[in-house]
PDB file of C-alpha atoms in Angstrom:
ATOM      1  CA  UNK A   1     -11.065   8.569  23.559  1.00 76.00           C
ATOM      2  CA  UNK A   2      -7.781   6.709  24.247  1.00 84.00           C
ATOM      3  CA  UNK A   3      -5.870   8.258  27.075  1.00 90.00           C
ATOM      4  CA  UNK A   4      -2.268   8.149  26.589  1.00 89.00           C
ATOM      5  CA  UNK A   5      -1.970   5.785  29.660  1.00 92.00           C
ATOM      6  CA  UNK A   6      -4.114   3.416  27.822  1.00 94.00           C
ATOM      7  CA  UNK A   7      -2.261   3.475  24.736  1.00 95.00           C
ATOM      8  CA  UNK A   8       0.909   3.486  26.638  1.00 95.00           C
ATOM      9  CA  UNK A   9      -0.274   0.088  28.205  1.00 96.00           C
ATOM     10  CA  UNK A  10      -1.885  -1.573  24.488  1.00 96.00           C
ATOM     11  CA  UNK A  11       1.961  -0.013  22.981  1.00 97.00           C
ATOM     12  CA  UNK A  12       4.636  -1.594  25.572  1.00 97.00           C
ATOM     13  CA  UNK A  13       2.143  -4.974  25.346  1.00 97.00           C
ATOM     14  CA  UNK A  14       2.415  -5.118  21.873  1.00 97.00           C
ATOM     15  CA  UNK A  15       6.233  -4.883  21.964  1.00 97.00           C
ATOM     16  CA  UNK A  16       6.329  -7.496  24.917  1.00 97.00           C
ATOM     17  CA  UNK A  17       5.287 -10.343  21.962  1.00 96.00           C
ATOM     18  CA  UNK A  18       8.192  -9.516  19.856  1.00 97.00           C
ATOM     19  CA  UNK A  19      10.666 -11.718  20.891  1.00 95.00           C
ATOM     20  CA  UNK A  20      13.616  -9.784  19.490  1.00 96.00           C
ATOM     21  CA  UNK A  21      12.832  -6.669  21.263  1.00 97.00           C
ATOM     22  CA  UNK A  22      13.245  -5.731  24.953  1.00 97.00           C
ATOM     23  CA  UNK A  23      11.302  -2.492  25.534  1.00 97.00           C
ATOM     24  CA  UNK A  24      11.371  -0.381  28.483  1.00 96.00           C
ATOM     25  CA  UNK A  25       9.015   2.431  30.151  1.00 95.00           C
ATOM     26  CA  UNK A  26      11.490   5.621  29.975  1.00 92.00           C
ATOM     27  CA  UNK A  27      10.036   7.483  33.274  1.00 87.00           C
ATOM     28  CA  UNK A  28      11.580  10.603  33.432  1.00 87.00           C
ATOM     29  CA  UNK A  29      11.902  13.174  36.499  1.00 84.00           C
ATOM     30  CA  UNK A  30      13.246  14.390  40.041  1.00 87.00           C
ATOM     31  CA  UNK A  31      12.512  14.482  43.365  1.00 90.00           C
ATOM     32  CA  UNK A  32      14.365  13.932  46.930  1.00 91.00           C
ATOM     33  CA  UNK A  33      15.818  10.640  47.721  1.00 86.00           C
ATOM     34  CA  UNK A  34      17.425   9.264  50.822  1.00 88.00           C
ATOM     35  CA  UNK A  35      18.009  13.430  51.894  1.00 90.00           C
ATOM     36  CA  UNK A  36      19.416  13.811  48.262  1.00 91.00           C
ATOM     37  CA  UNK A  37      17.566  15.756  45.280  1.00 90.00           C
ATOM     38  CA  UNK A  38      18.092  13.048  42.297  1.00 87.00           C
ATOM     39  CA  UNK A  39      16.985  12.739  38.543  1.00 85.00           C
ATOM     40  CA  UNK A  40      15.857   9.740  36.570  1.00 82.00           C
ATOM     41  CA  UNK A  41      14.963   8.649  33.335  1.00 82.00           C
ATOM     42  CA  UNK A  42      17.468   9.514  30.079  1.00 86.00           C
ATOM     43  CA  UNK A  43      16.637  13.086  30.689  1.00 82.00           C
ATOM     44  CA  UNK A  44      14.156  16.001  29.577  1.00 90.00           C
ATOM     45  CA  UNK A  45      12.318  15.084  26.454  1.00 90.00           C
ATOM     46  CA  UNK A  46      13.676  11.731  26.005  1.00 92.00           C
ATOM     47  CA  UNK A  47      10.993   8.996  24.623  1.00 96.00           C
ATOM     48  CA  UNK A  48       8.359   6.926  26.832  1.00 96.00           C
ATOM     49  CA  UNK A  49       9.448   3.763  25.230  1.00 97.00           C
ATOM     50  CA  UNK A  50      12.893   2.440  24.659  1.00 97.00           C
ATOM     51  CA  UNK A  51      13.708  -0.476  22.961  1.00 97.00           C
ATOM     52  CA  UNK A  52      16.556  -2.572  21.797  1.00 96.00           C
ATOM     53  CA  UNK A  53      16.477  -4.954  19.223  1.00 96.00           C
ATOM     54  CA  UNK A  54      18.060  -8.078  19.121  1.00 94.00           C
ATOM     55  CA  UNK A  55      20.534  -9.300  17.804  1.00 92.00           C
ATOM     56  CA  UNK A  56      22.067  -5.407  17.019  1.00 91.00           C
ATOM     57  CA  UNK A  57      21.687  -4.030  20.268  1.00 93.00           C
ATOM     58  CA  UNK A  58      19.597  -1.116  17.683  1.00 95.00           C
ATOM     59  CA  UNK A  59      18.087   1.098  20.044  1.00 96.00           C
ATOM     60  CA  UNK A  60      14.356   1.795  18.606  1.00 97.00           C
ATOM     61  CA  UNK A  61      12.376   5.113  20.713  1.00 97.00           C
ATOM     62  CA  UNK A  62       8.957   5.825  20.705  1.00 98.00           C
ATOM     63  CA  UNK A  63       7.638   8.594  21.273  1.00 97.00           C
ATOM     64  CA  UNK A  64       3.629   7.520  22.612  1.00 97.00           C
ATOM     65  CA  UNK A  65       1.179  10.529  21.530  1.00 96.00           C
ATOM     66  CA  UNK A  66      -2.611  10.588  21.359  1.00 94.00           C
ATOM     67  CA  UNK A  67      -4.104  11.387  18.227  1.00 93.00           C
ATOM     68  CA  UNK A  68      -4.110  14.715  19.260  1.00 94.00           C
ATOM     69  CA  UNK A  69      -0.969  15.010  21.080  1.00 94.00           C
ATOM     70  CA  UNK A  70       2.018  16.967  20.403  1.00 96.00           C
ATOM     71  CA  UNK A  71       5.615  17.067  20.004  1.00 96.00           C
ATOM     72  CA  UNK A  72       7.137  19.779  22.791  1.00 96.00           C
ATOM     73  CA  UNK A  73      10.009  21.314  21.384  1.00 97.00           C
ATOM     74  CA  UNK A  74      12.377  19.402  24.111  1.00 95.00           C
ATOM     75  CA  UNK A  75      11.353  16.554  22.683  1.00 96.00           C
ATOM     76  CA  UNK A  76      11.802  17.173  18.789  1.00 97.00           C
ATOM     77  CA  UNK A  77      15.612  18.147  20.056  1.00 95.00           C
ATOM     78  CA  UNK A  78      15.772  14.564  21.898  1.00 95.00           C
ATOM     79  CA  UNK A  79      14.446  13.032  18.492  1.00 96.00           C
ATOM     80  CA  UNK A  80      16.854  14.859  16.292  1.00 96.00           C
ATOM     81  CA  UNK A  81      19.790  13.979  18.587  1.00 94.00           C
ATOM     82  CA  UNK A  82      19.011  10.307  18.747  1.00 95.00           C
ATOM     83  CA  UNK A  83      18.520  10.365  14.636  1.00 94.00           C
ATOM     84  CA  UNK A  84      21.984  11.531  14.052  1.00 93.00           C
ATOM     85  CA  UNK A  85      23.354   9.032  16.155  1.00 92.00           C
ATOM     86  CA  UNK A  86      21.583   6.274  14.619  1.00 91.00           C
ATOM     87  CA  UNK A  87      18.784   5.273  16.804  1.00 95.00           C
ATOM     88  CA  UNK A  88      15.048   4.900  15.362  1.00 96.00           C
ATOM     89  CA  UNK A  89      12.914   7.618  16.689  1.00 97.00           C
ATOM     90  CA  UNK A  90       9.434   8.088  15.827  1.00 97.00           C
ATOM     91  CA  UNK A  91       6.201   9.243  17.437  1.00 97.00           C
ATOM     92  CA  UNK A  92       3.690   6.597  17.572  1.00 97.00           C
ATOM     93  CA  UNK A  93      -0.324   6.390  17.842  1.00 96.00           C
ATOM     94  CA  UNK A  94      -0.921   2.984  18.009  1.00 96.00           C
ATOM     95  CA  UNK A  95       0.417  -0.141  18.063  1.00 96.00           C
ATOM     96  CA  UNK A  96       0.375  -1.031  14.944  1.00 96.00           C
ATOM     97  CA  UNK A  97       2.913   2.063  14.426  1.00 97.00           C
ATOM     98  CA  UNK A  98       5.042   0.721  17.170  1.00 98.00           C
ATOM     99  CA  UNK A  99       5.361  -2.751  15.464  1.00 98.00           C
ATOM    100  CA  UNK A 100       5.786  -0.806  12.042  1.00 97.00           C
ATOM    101  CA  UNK A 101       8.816   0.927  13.280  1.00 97.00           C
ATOM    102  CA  UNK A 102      10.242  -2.009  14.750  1.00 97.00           C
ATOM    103  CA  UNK A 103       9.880  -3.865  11.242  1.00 97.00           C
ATOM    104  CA  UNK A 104      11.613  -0.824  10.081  1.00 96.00           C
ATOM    105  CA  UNK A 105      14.117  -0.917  12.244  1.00 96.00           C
ATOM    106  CA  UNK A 106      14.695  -5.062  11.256  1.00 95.00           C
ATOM    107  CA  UNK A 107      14.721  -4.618   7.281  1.00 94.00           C
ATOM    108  CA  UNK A 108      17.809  -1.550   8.550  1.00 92.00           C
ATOM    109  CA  UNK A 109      19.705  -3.954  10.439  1.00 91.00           C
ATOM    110  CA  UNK A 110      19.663  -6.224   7.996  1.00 90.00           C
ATOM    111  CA  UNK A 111      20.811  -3.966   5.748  1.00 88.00           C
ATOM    112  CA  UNK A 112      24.196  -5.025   4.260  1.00 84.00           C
ATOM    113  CA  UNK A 113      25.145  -0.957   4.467  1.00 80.00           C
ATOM    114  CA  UNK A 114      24.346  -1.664   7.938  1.00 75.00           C
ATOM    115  CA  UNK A 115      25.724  -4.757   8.711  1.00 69.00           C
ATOM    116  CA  UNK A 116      29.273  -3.439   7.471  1.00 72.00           C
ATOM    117  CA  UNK A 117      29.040  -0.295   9.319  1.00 69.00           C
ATOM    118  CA  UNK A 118      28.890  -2.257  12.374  1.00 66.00           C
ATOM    119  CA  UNK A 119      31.800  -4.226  11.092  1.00 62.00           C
ATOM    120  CA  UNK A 120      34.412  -1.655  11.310  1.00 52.00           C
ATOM    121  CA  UNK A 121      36.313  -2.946  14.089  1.00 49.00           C
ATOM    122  CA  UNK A 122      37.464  -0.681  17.189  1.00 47.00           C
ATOM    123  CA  UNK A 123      37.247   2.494  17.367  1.00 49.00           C
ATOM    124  CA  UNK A 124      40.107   4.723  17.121  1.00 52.00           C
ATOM    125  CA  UNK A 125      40.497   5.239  20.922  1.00 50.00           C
ATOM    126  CA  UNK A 126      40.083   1.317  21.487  1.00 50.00           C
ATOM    127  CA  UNK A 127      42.542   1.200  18.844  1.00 52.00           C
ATOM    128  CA  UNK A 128      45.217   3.340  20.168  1.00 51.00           C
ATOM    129  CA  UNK A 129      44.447   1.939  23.692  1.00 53.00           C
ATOM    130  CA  UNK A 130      45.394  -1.724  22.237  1.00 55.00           C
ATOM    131  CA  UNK A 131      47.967  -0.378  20.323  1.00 58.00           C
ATOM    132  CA  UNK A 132      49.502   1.405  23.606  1.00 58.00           C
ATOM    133  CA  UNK A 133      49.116  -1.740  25.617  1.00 59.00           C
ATOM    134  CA  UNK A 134      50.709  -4.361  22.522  1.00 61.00           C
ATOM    135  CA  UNK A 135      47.116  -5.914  21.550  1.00 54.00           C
ATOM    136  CA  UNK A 136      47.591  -4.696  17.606  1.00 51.00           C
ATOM    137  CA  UNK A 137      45.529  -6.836  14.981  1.00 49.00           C
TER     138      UNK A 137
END
């Protein structure tokens, strides 16, 4: 049986040969520093692989479980977050599910809903912050 370091390992490997996507271990955890207690990582029950994907800047996190792992409820939260702010979360066994979510996440970029989505211009406080400082459109 796979151990979910070993899958961990074939996963970020098979994202390191797409050439649009930068993918990073997400090591999360604490522990004393320099005399100082510190955390790391994008917090509790965030994903063990992000990605972006070029050229959107999509973020794409994968959630690496064994084929009998399980979701913890801190992580189904972390999902659920990152969903309704647009990310691509999934949990993944393999890496043919990791490269299946990043095609996903290409055919949704290329989206024309979300192409113009992403064309809206500032936001409204980089609006007002022009606005205040004479940079109008």
């Amino acid at each position: 049986m796979t151990t979910e370091r070993e899958l961990l390992a074939s996963i970020q490997a098979a994202l390191a040969r797409e050439p649009d996507v930068w993918a990073m271990r997400n090591t999360v955890g604490a522990g004393e520093s320099h005399g100082r207690y510190q955390t790391y990582g994008l917090g509790k029950g965030s994903p063990d692989i992000v990605a972006v994907l070029a050229p959107w800047g999509h973020w794409i996190c994968l959630e690496v479980k064994t084929k009998t792992g399980r979701v913890r409820k801190d992580q189904q939260r972390w999902m659920t977050l990152a969903r309704r702010v647009g990310m691509t979360v999934a949990v993944v066994r393999s890496g043919e599910e990791a490269l299946s979510l990043v095609q996903q996440a290409r055919e949704l970029c290329a989206s024309p809903r979300y192409t113009e989505s992403m064309q809206m211009g500032p936001a409204p406080a980089d609006a007002a912050i022009a606005a205040r400082r004479g940079n109008t459109r």
